[in-house]
XYZ file of C-alpha atoms in Angstrom:
696
model
C 43.397 12.943 104.661
C 44.661 14.173 108.031
C 46.390 10.864 108.749
C 48.735 11.148 105.753
C 52.426 11.065 106.685
C 55.748 11.442 104.899
C 56.092 7.648 104.996
C 52.893 7.421 102.931
C 54.439 9.763 100.377
C 57.661 7.747 100.328
C 55.777 4.466 99.809
C 53.565 6.088 97.129
C 50.358 5.000 98.848
C 48.752 8.400 98.180
C 48.281 10.348 94.972
C 49.249 13.976 95.575
C 47.786 14.926 92.197
C 44.250 14.493 93.577
C 44.855 16.843 96.527
C 44.660 20.665 96.218
C 48.071 22.322 96.172
C 47.568 24.235 99.423
C 46.583 21.025 101.234
C 49.661 19.289 99.811
C 51.848 22.028 101.299
C 50.044 21.658 104.636
C 50.413 17.872 104.769
C 54.063 17.990 103.723
C 54.758 20.767 106.260
C 56.366 23.063 103.732
C 55.606 26.193 101.732
C 56.429 27.640 98.334
C 59.536 29.148 99.916
C 60.862 25.716 100.917
C 61.517 23.795 104.144
C 62.606 24.856 107.598
C 65.871 23.447 108.939
C 64.028 20.987 111.184
C 61.809 19.681 108.394
C 64.772 19.436 106.028
C 66.582 17.229 108.540
C 63.434 15.134 108.926
C 63.319 14.626 105.133
C 66.946 13.514 105.098
C 66.201 10.967 107.826
C 63.279 9.457 105.886
C 64.352 9.757 102.246
C 68.126 10.094 102.493
C 70.185 12.615 100.503
C 69.228 13.319 96.895
C 71.363 11.430 94.425
C 70.952 9.946 90.991
C 70.834 6.176 90.876
C 74.048 4.690 89.565
C 73.937 2.212 86.709
C 75.023 -1.322 87.552
C 77.847 -2.239 85.213
C 79.497 -5.606 84.828
C 83.222 -5.330 85.519
C 83.872 -8.274 83.203
C 82.009 -6.635 80.323
C 83.860 -3.402 81.018
C 87.160 -5.283 80.807
C 86.084 -6.935 77.571
C 85.160 -3.493 76.299
C 88.661 -2.189 76.940
C 90.034 -5.170 75.016
C 88.418 -3.613 71.947
C 90.883 -1.596 69.923
C 90.705 2.112 70.953
C 91.236 3.265 67.375
C 88.187 1.287 66.287
C 86.182 2.835 69.120
C 87.005 6.320 67.923
C 86.147 5.459 64.322
C 82.802 3.927 65.237
C 81.952 6.715 67.683
C 82.573 9.169 64.850
C 80.203 7.151 62.655
C 77.418 7.388 65.255
C 78.083 11.098 65.743
C 77.736 11.583 61.995
C 74.057 10.608 62.154
C 73.291 13.134 64.881
C 74.031 11.589 68.296
C 76.912 12.180 70.686
C 77.661 9.184 72.942
C 78.926 10.182 76.386
C 79.559 6.589 77.412
C 81.248 4.243 74.940
C 79.128 1.228 75.908
C 76.039 3.276 75.012
C 76.889 2.664 71.342
C 76.549 -1.043 71.981
C 73.379 -0.634 74.075
C 71.547 1.281 71.351
C 71.572 -1.925 69.365
C 70.507 -4.005 72.357
C 67.552 -1.983 73.653
C 64.081 -3.320 72.932
C 61.911 -0.614 74.539
C 62.173 3.114 73.830
C 60.129 5.423 76.049
C 59.770 8.744 74.270
C 58.442 12.151 75.236
C 55.637 13.356 73.011
C 56.309 17.083 72.936
C 59.335 17.980 70.852
C 60.303 14.380 70.123
C 57.234 12.788 68.573
C 55.815 16.213 67.738
C 57.379 19.353 66.263
C 56.895 21.450 69.436
C 55.792 24.261 67.124
C 52.461 25.169 68.656
C 49.687 27.087 66.957
C 46.469 28.569 68.353
C 43.232 28.463 66.390
C 41.786 31.818 67.406
C 38.290 30.848 66.275
C 38.219 28.030 68.848
C 39.230 30.181 71.842
C 36.532 29.976 74.516
C 36.029 33.059 76.700
C 34.318 33.284 80.099
C 33.087 36.300 82.067
C 31.560 39.643 81.210
C 33.521 41.960 78.967
C 35.917 39.193 77.944
C 36.452 38.463 74.264
C 38.899 36.268 72.358
C 41.431 39.088 71.961
C 41.356 39.768 75.704
C 41.973 36.094 76.512
C 44.895 36.077 74.097
C 46.338 39.305 75.549
C 46.070 38.005 79.121
C 47.792 34.758 78.108
C 50.564 36.770 76.431
C 51.069 38.859 79.570
C 51.524 35.659 81.591
C 54.240 34.608 79.145
C 57.912 35.416 79.043
C 58.976 37.851 76.361
C 62.562 36.574 76.462
C 64.003 33.050 76.831
C 60.628 31.743 75.739
C 59.519 28.148 75.646
C 57.338 26.790 72.846
C 54.029 27.803 74.474
C 55.155 31.355 75.259
C 56.530 31.757 71.737
C 53.216 30.617 70.285
C 51.047 32.867 72.481
C 53.136 36.029 72.082
C 53.462 35.326 68.364
C 49.664 35.511 67.994
C 49.721 39.216 68.867
C 49.999 41.796 66.111
C 53.178 43.006 67.812
C 55.100 41.085 70.472
C 55.619 44.339 72.393
C 51.888 44.378 73.223
C 52.561 41.711 75.875
C 54.198 44.362 78.090
C 52.776 47.538 76.589
C 51.440 49.986 79.186
C 52.262 47.825 82.206
C 55.096 47.488 84.704
C 56.079 43.914 85.607
C 56.476 43.412 89.369
C 56.937 39.661 89.656
C 56.914 36.696 87.301
C 56.383 33.093 88.465
C 58.013 30.753 85.901
C 56.567 27.402 84.940
C 57.433 24.390 87.090
C 56.308 20.768 86.681
C 54.531 20.720 90.056
C 52.198 23.722 89.738
C 52.154 23.532 85.923
C 51.397 27.221 85.460
C 52.993 30.650 85.104
C 51.867 33.897 86.719
C 52.652 37.598 86.432
C 51.962 40.423 88.857
C 51.964 43.844 87.195
C 50.917 47.495 87.562
C 48.789 49.103 84.857
C 48.878 52.724 83.688
C 46.432 53.792 86.417
C 48.603 52.362 89.185
C 46.296 49.399 89.880
C 47.818 45.983 90.570
C 46.758 42.843 88.703
C 47.778 39.198 88.522
C 47.299 36.800 85.607
C 48.047 33.088 85.475
C 48.054 30.622 82.608
C 48.782 26.894 82.593
C 47.290 23.426 82.773
C 43.477 23.743 82.864
C 43.211 21.515 85.942
C 45.506 23.831 87.895
C 43.724 26.983 86.712
C 40.299 25.500 87.518
C 41.500 24.576 90.999
C 42.927 28.074 91.423
C 39.581 29.688 90.557
C 37.432 27.292 92.630
C 34.720 27.370 89.980
C 31.132 26.240 90.544
C 30.470 22.615 89.650
C 28.344 23.456 86.616
C 30.925 25.829 85.169
C 33.708 23.354 85.912
C 31.760 20.591 84.173
C 31.310 22.818 81.120
C 35.032 23.592 80.964
C 35.965 19.915 81.304
C 33.566 19.052 78.497
C 35.264 21.579 76.235
C 38.702 20.263 77.232
C 37.594 16.756 76.273
C 36.357 18.032 72.908
C 39.734 19.647 72.271
C 41.543 16.477 73.343
C 39.496 14.278 71.011
C 40.803 16.413 68.149
C 44.389 16.187 69.382
C 44.403 19.733 70.797
C 46.001 20.677 74.092
C 44.203 23.130 76.357
C 45.632 26.172 78.112
C 43.674 27.847 80.892
C 43.872 31.578 81.694
C 42.763 33.292 84.918
C 42.815 36.813 86.372
C 42.692 38.458 89.789
C 42.955 41.979 91.126
C 45.539 42.750 93.834
C 44.103 45.701 95.802
C 46.749 45.377 98.539
C 49.377 46.352 95.942
C 51.849 43.796 97.264
C 53.333 40.965 95.233
C 52.932 38.591 98.201
C 49.287 39.505 98.731
C 46.814 36.655 98.005
C 44.610 39.114 96.073
C 40.927 38.860 95.287
C 39.344 35.564 94.185
C 40.639 34.268 90.874
C 38.365 34.517 87.838
C 38.467 31.979 85.026
C 38.981 34.022 81.848
C 39.228 31.567 78.995
C 40.529 28.437 77.353
C 42.957 28.323 74.417
C 43.379 25.281 72.120
C 46.984 24.457 71.186
C 47.905 22.191 68.301
C 51.314 20.522 68.181
C 51.613 18.647 64.857
C 53.362 15.252 64.816
C 56.734 15.099 63.095
C 56.387 14.186 59.452
C 59.159 11.571 59.683
C 58.297 9.946 63.012
C 55.493 7.775 61.622
C 57.982 6.180 59.227
C 60.587 5.992 61.999
C 58.231 4.089 64.306
C 57.232 1.794 61.444
C 60.932 0.985 60.904
C 61.544 0.463 64.624
C 58.999 -2.318 65.155
C 60.584 -4.861 62.742
C 63.904 -4.191 64.495
C 62.371 -5.380 67.761
C 62.210 -1.878 69.279
C 58.849 -1.074 70.879
C 58.254 2.704 71.108
C 56.117 3.865 74.043
C 54.753 7.407 74.247
C 55.244 9.133 77.603
C 53.352 12.425 77.796
C 52.133 14.860 80.403
C 49.109 15.709 78.255
C 45.655 14.235 78.550
C 44.973 10.637 77.612
C 42.761 11.595 74.662
C 45.510 13.826 73.234
C 48.047 11.039 73.605
C 45.787 8.558 71.827
C 45.063 10.969 68.971
C 48.758 11.710 68.492
C 49.566 7.989 68.637
C 46.948 7.293 65.975
C 48.421 9.953 63.690
C 51.898 8.483 64.174
C 50.781 4.946 63.383
C 51.294 3.740 66.953
C 48.928 1.618 68.988
C 46.360 3.444 71.131
C 46.562 1.063 74.080
C 47.424 3.912 76.471
C 46.703 4.481 80.154
C 46.647 7.439 82.574
C 49.521 7.851 85.010
C 47.277 6.910 87.942
C 47.597 3.264 86.876
C 51.262 3.407 87.895
C 50.404 3.798 91.572
C 50.374 0.590 93.558
C 52.495 -2.515 93.958
C 53.269 -5.257 91.463
C 50.244 -7.300 92.503
C 47.822 -4.459 91.742
C 45.752 -5.134 88.641
C 44.348 -2.770 86.017
C 42.275 -3.943 83.043
C 42.742 -7.502 84.321
C 46.555 -7.271 84.166
C 49.190 -6.817 86.878
C 50.770 -3.347 86.755
C 54.121 -4.671 85.514
C 52.521 -6.560 82.642
C 50.296 -3.596 81.829
C 53.350 -1.308 81.556
C 55.055 -3.869 79.342
C 52.132 -4.185 76.929
C 50.962 -0.551 76.940
C 51.682 1.733 73.999
C 52.121 4.702 76.297
C 51.033 6.701 79.331
C 49.434 10.122 79.660
C 49.428 12.715 82.417
C 52.811 11.555 83.688
C 55.115 13.381 86.076
C 58.908 12.888 86.167
C 58.585 10.366 88.998
C 56.286 8.274 86.811
C 59.002 8.084 84.150
C 61.369 6.637 86.738
C 58.742 4.085 87.785
C 58.100 3.034 84.179
C 61.811 2.489 83.524
C 62.308 0.599 86.780
C 59.444 -1.809 86.165
C 60.435 -2.437 82.559
C 63.957 -3.268 83.730
C 62.481 -5.630 86.326
C 60.875 -7.430 83.366
C 64.364 -7.890 81.819
C 63.966 -5.223 79.145
C 66.820 -3.042 77.913
C 65.132 0.333 78.204
C 65.844 3.679 76.554
C 64.335 6.916 77.856
C 64.262 10.386 76.335
C 64.108 13.534 78.442
C 64.858 17.233 78.396
C 64.369 18.715 81.858
C 65.972 18.704 85.295
C 63.190 16.504 86.664
C 63.869 13.888 83.984
C 67.399 13.313 85.311
C 66.516 10.388 87.674
C 64.740 8.495 84.873
C 67.547 9.227 82.400
C 70.105 7.965 84.900
C 68.055 4.867 85.717
C 67.464 3.900 82.073
C 69.924 1.605 80.321
C 70.210 4.324 77.671
C 69.411 7.844 78.849
C 68.798 10.042 75.803
C 68.852 13.835 76.123
C 66.982 15.481 73.260
C 68.577 18.276 71.271
C 67.232 21.165 73.413
C 67.686 19.455 76.800
C 68.891 21.259 79.908
C 72.426 20.827 81.199
C 71.146 18.613 84.029
C 69.426 16.247 81.586
C 72.518 16.134 79.372
C 74.682 15.357 82.394
C 72.471 12.440 83.464
C 72.127 10.999 79.952
C 74.296 8.550 78.036
C 73.581 9.977 74.587
C 72.899 13.569 73.562
C 70.930 14.098 70.366
C 72.028 16.908 68.078
C 68.902 16.667 65.930
C 65.222 16.578 66.940
C 63.004 13.525 66.614
C 63.407 9.771 67.026
C 64.909 9.099 63.610
C 68.423 9.589 64.985
C 68.020 6.787 67.537
C 66.251 4.331 65.237
C 68.735 5.026 62.431
C 71.553 4.231 64.858
C 70.147 0.800 65.791
C 71.517 -1.215 62.847
C 74.934 0.538 62.805
C 75.161 -0.066 66.552
C 74.323 -3.731 66.105
C 77.016 -3.919 63.434
C 79.487 -2.374 65.889
C 78.378 -4.829 68.555
C 78.831 -7.731 66.129
C 82.387 -6.584 65.386
C 83.116 -6.330 69.098
C 81.682 -9.800 69.626
C 83.757 -11.202 66.751
C 86.898 -9.641 68.176
C 86.183 -10.941 71.693
C 85.807 -14.507 70.416
C 89.016 -14.030 68.427
C 90.906 -12.686 71.467
C 89.825 -15.635 73.634
C 90.588 -18.159 70.880
C 94.024 -16.795 69.985
C 95.113 -16.662 73.622
C 94.174 -20.296 74.232
C 95.582 -21.325 70.869
C 99.043 -19.773 71.459
C 99.396 -20.825 75.106
C 98.137 -24.387 74.621
C 99.868 -24.942 71.273
C 103.346 -23.797 72.346
C 102.988 -25.529 75.709
C 102.249 -28.897 74.078
C 105.105 -28.483 71.574
C 107.504 -27.597 74.401
C 106.358 -30.466 76.643
C 106.229 -33.195 73.990
C 109.280 -32.314 71.871
C 111.326 -30.013 74.156
C 111.181 -27.436 71.364
C 111.493 -23.798 72.459
C 109.803 -21.318 70.134
C 111.745 -18.041 69.882
C 110.096 -15.201 71.877
C 111.079 -12.705 69.166
C 108.985 -14.591 66.612
C 105.981 -14.428 68.964
C 106.485 -10.650 68.950
C 106.568 -10.610 65.136
C 103.314 -12.614 65.033
C 101.686 -10.182 67.482
C 102.751 -7.102 65.483
C 101.424 -8.488 62.201
C 98.220 -9.632 63.917
C 97.560 -6.187 65.410
C 97.984 -4.510 62.054
C 95.433 -6.838 60.492
C 92.947 -6.836 63.366
C 92.721 -3.029 63.328
C 90.908 -3.285 59.985
C 88.079 -5.287 61.568
C 86.483 -1.955 62.530
C 85.578 -1.568 58.853
C 84.707 -5.195 58.249
C 81.492 -6.121 56.478
C 79.186 -7.713 59.048
C 75.565 -8.805 59.049
C 73.874 -7.084 62.020
C 71.285 -9.010 63.960
C 67.693 -8.144 62.973
C 66.728 -8.287 66.659
C 68.320 -6.910 69.850
C 71.464 -8.850 70.701
C 73.380 -9.206 73.958
C 76.634 -10.453 75.392
C 76.345 -14.211 75.817
C 79.514 -14.809 77.803
C 79.061 -18.562 78.131
C 78.643 -18.862 74.374
C 81.591 -16.546 73.675
C 83.993 -18.351 75.992
C 82.779 -21.788 74.922
C 83.299 -20.854 71.266
C 86.700 -19.366 72.072
C 87.818 -22.454 73.980
C 86.673 -24.817 71.221
C 88.297 -22.810 68.424
C 91.472 -22.153 70.414
C 91.860 -25.807 71.342
C 91.190 -26.916 67.762
C 93.805 -24.513 66.362
C 96.325 -25.585 69.000
C 95.818 -29.252 68.099
C 96.255 -28.416 64.388
C 99.596 -26.778 65.227
C 100.648 -29.816 67.282
C 99.599 -32.101 64.411
C 101.582 -29.997 61.938
C 104.691 -30.118 64.119
C 104.346 -33.897 64.523
C 103.988 -34.450 60.759
C 106.921 -32.175 59.928
C 109.213 -33.285 62.780
C 108.524 -37.019 63.147
C 107.184 -38.204 59.767
C 107.795 -37.930 56.029
C 104.268 -36.685 55.356
C 105.260 -33.412 53.690
C 108.072 -34.849 51.511
C 105.807 -37.674 50.359
C 102.701 -35.520 49.840
C 104.138 -32.269 48.488
C 107.508 -33.447 47.204
C 109.550 -31.125 49.427
C 112.794 -31.994 51.159
C 112.747 -33.225 54.744
C 113.590 -30.747 57.531
C 113.248 -33.227 60.398
C 116.858 -32.863 61.489
C 117.123 -29.075 61.070
C 115.884 -27.214 64.173
C 116.318 -23.786 62.533
C 114.153 -24.686 59.561
C 111.594 -26.235 61.911
C 111.488 -22.843 63.669
C 110.687 -21.084 60.362
C 108.077 -23.684 59.384
C 106.347 -23.514 62.790
C 106.413 -19.699 62.689
C 104.685 -19.577 59.296
C 102.039 -22.121 60.270
C 101.259 -20.281 63.531
C 101.160 -16.897 61.772
C 98.770 -18.048 59.037
C 96.399 -19.951 61.292
C 96.360 -17.152 63.889
C 95.346 -14.448 61.445
C 93.023 -16.664 59.427
C 91.176 -17.336 62.684
C 89.459 -13.943 62.373
C 87.620 -15.222 59.284
C 86.281 -18.074 61.401
C 85.158 -15.972 64.373
C 83.406 -13.401 62.169
C 81.324 -16.047 60.384
C 78.114 -17.586 61.662
C 78.896 -20.749 59.703
C 82.134 -22.311 58.435
C 85.164 -20.225 57.522
C 84.982 -18.036 54.401
C 81.197 -18.459 54.181
C 80.404 -14.763 54.618
C 82.240 -12.330 52.392
C 84.576 -10.210 54.539
C 85.406 -6.555 54.029
C 87.953 -5.767 51.313
C 90.214 -3.907 53.750
C 90.396 -6.931 56.070
C 91.235 -9.292 53.196
C 93.921 -6.972 51.816
C 95.476 -6.505 55.265
C 95.481 -10.281 55.831
C 97.237 -11.090 52.558
C 99.764 -8.258 52.924
C 100.654 -9.395 56.452
C 100.884 -13.051 55.474
C 102.906 -12.304 52.343
C 105.388 -10.585 54.637
C 105.259 -13.520 57.082
C 105.805 -15.995 54.222
C 108.803 -14.026 52.929
C 110.296 -14.051 56.433
C 109.857 -17.831 56.704
C 111.194 -18.438 53.185
C 114.213 -16.129 53.155
C 115.152 -15.105 56.703
C 118.356 -16.486 58.220
C 118.296 -15.024 61.718
C 120.842 -16.527 64.068
C 119.632 -14.529 67.075
C 116.327 -16.427 67.007
C 117.727 -19.652 65.524
C 115.687 -19.478 62.303
C 116.651 -20.409 58.737
C 114.630 -19.933 55.513
C 112.728 -22.982 54.278
C 112.173 -22.015 50.611
C 108.980 -21.564 48.603
C 108.219 -25.280 48.357
C 107.743 -25.594 52.089
C 106.029 -22.188 52.254
C 103.327 -23.210 49.780
C 102.966 -26.626 51.442
C 102.304 -24.979 54.816
C 99.709 -22.691 53.207
C 97.896 -25.698 51.708
C 97.961 -27.614 55.003
C 96.754 -24.648 57.092
C 93.931 -23.563 54.795
C 92.669 -27.152 54.575
C 92.545 -27.291 58.376
C 89.739 -24.711 58.459
C 87.117 -27.061 57.056
C 86.421 -30.743 56.694
C 83.489 -30.245 54.343
C 83.372 -30.375 50.564
C 83.380 -26.934 48.969
C 83.436 -25.371 52.460
C 79.907 -26.446 53.344
C 78.266 -25.204 50.128
C 75.344 -27.651 50.352
C 74.548 -26.668 53.939
C 74.769 -22.968 53.117
C 72.404 -23.317 50.181
C 69.954 -25.276 52.342
C 70.159 -22.645 55.078
C 69.558 -19.862 52.552
C 66.526 -21.657 51.095
C 65.054 -22.196 54.567
C 65.612 -18.554 55.455
C 63.854 -17.427 52.269
C 60.862 -19.630 53.061
C 60.706 -18.136 56.534
C 60.989 -14.606 55.137
C 57.962 -15.157 52.881
C 55.891 -16.798 55.603
C 56.108 -20.336 54.222
C 57.965 -21.882 57.149
C 56.866 -19.936 60.227
C 56.423 -22.924 62.475
C 59.952 -24.265 62.234
C 62.311 -23.168 64.954
C 65.241 -24.441 62.901
C 64.650 -21.906 60.168
C 66.071 -19.015 62.134
C 69.233 -17.803 60.432
C 70.160 -15.986 63.618
C 70.118 -18.871 66.031
C 71.925 -16.897 68.705
C 68.768 -14.809 69.248
C 66.405 -17.585 70.333
C 66.142 -16.073 73.795
C 64.810 -12.865 72.321
C 61.750 -14.351 70.595
C 59.500 -13.753 73.581
C 60.515 -10.085 73.712
C 60.079 -9.624 69.956
C 56.447 -10.694 70.306
C 55.796 -7.477 72.227
C 56.979 -5.396 69.267
C 54.883 -7.523 66.905
C 51.801 -7.021 69.089
C 52.465 -3.273 69.138
C 52.579 -3.245 65.330
C 49.270 -5.111 65.141
C 47.644 -2.720 67.636
C 48.877 0.249 65.607
C 47.335 -1.169 62.442
C 44.038 -1.956 64.184
C 43.890 1.605 65.541
C 44.481 2.985 62.062
C 41.843 0.724 60.517
C 39.235 2.066 62.921
C 39.807 5.539 61.507
C 39.527 4.461 57.856
C 36.030 4.629 56.424
C 36.704 4.157 52.702
C 37.171 1.026 50.649
C 40.409 2.468 49.259
C 41.743 3.019 52.767
C 40.898 -0.539 53.842
C 42.525 -2.041 50.748
C 45.712 -0.024 51.183
C 45.889 -0.892 54.884
C 45.527 -4.632 54.281
C 48.085 -4.499 51.460
C 50.552 -2.723 53.748
C 49.945 -5.182 56.605
C 50.688 -8.135 54.325
C 53.872 -6.513 53.027
C 52.721 -6.354 49.383
C 53.702 -3.699 46.856
C 50.882 -1.183 46.552
C 52.319 0.211 43.306
C 51.881 -3.088 41.454
C 48.204 -3.458 42.358
C 47.015 0.167 42.266
C 45.194 -0.548 39.009
C 43.623 -3.773 40.266
C 40.789 -2.076 42.110
C 38.682 1.058 41.764
C 36.908 3.158 44.331
């Protein structure tokens, strides 16, 4: 161990958890008081200055984000806030719907963080020590103000909270920190004698006391028994301080006792996790508790129990554990136990290397690097200011239900943004290309003022898209820029060619007089201006119904507000084209005959299929229903959401997690009734309709 260097620590080739604390200080050339100036400079040379890792953000996606209407952003942000989450970064709303892995703390997020102590299970050690003494010592090593959950629980077990400081004078209190994982108090009793008590993680207390092997083995056996029942352990130790100095090392520590702590799972998190898996979100438990506790909690929450200790995270990508490379093991695991903050960072980093969109919850200062590294850093409701600063979303309510409940609304928001982006690309190409071809082929100059009128009416209508009815993707979606721009170019070019065709038919042929019985306007430039304006206005705004649909135009029922806004705007545009006689823009009204003819021509241009593709839609619906009921699972063409083909491999991970969770639950069921209900649930049947079909 003497050959260990700071470079070994940097490269994570050693596990400091397996080394006694005093030896760690010696090897790292530091003390509890900190570093000397020379050693601090040496650290800066090796590790560099401390800073949170910055998120890599696509400038193009950021630009596309700012194209989205700010008013709609505010409205949708308010909608997310209404369910209990405050987004600090606007793109985080979109990323909630895209993430496929959610790494969650156990304490306070998956559990209630309302600890209780079963006094009958307290184990005492040493002569003259009873259960009440162990409890009193633990209370003295707790804060009586600004308490955390453990301190609140311990002090609350006393008949009166004032007993924790009754008859003693506090000299020094060592608060909990994630490295030493214990608290300590130095105090003076009524006789003037000095004492010191420490409570914390059993491993740290055992190491502090340097217990004999037999006694240590007995304590570890009891800890394992607690863990198998889902109980956390809290060690308590005592020492006398005859030197009467707070810095004195004191006499040897004595192990006093072990307290079992129970932190019940949240009543709603089991249902939340069950809802998350079909959405393609795989929830992984990240806990600092023992592996057995993590597995028991996971079983109670309906999660898989394929969990590993944090020691498996040490090593490079080629290292294997359980026959799997570390990266693949992290991807397929249901959680990790005994983790430190640096392990959280490593988990996030390796999941991102596997192309996952990763969310991470945290509450403390040491969680900040992992929160900053994650695609979605989530600060829980009681997080510190540092964790809130490093996060992207701050929860205002405890538990995971807030995040999972926000997934579908976020995907709906993302779908609206995607629809608008395709529309923005299409309309730009359509206007530029259409007017350019008309100007080049016929030397016809469209009035700039009328372009402004089109833009104003368009903006008024497009604002209502924030409340449009959309069908969110059932799986995580992402920006597919090639697809978006390709779709925009195709639609924009098609619309531009329709405008050119319209101008040709109205300007050079008798198509409209012969077909609709209207008078010819071939020789009247002012009326041609009005006719072209109306056609461009209708086709430009109607384009939004095309971009929002996964099939042909008007297939999916739009929101009522969008439809009303469209017809109001186009009624105004039609009245302008029919009645306006504006000399300043060389436009003259064309009458209702031409107005209705242009409407018929433009609407017909949106489809070349009978009944707007009714047959294809019915066939698609039938195929989707067969897939939904498991009758057509092998067909890749049955996917209604064909833009998510690339996600299928990732969704398998969530499906495997669901299967592991069910297998873990089945192992704990020993009754026929339990087996029947579990199988019924796994197959998606209605338990209420068959409750009378079997007896137990």
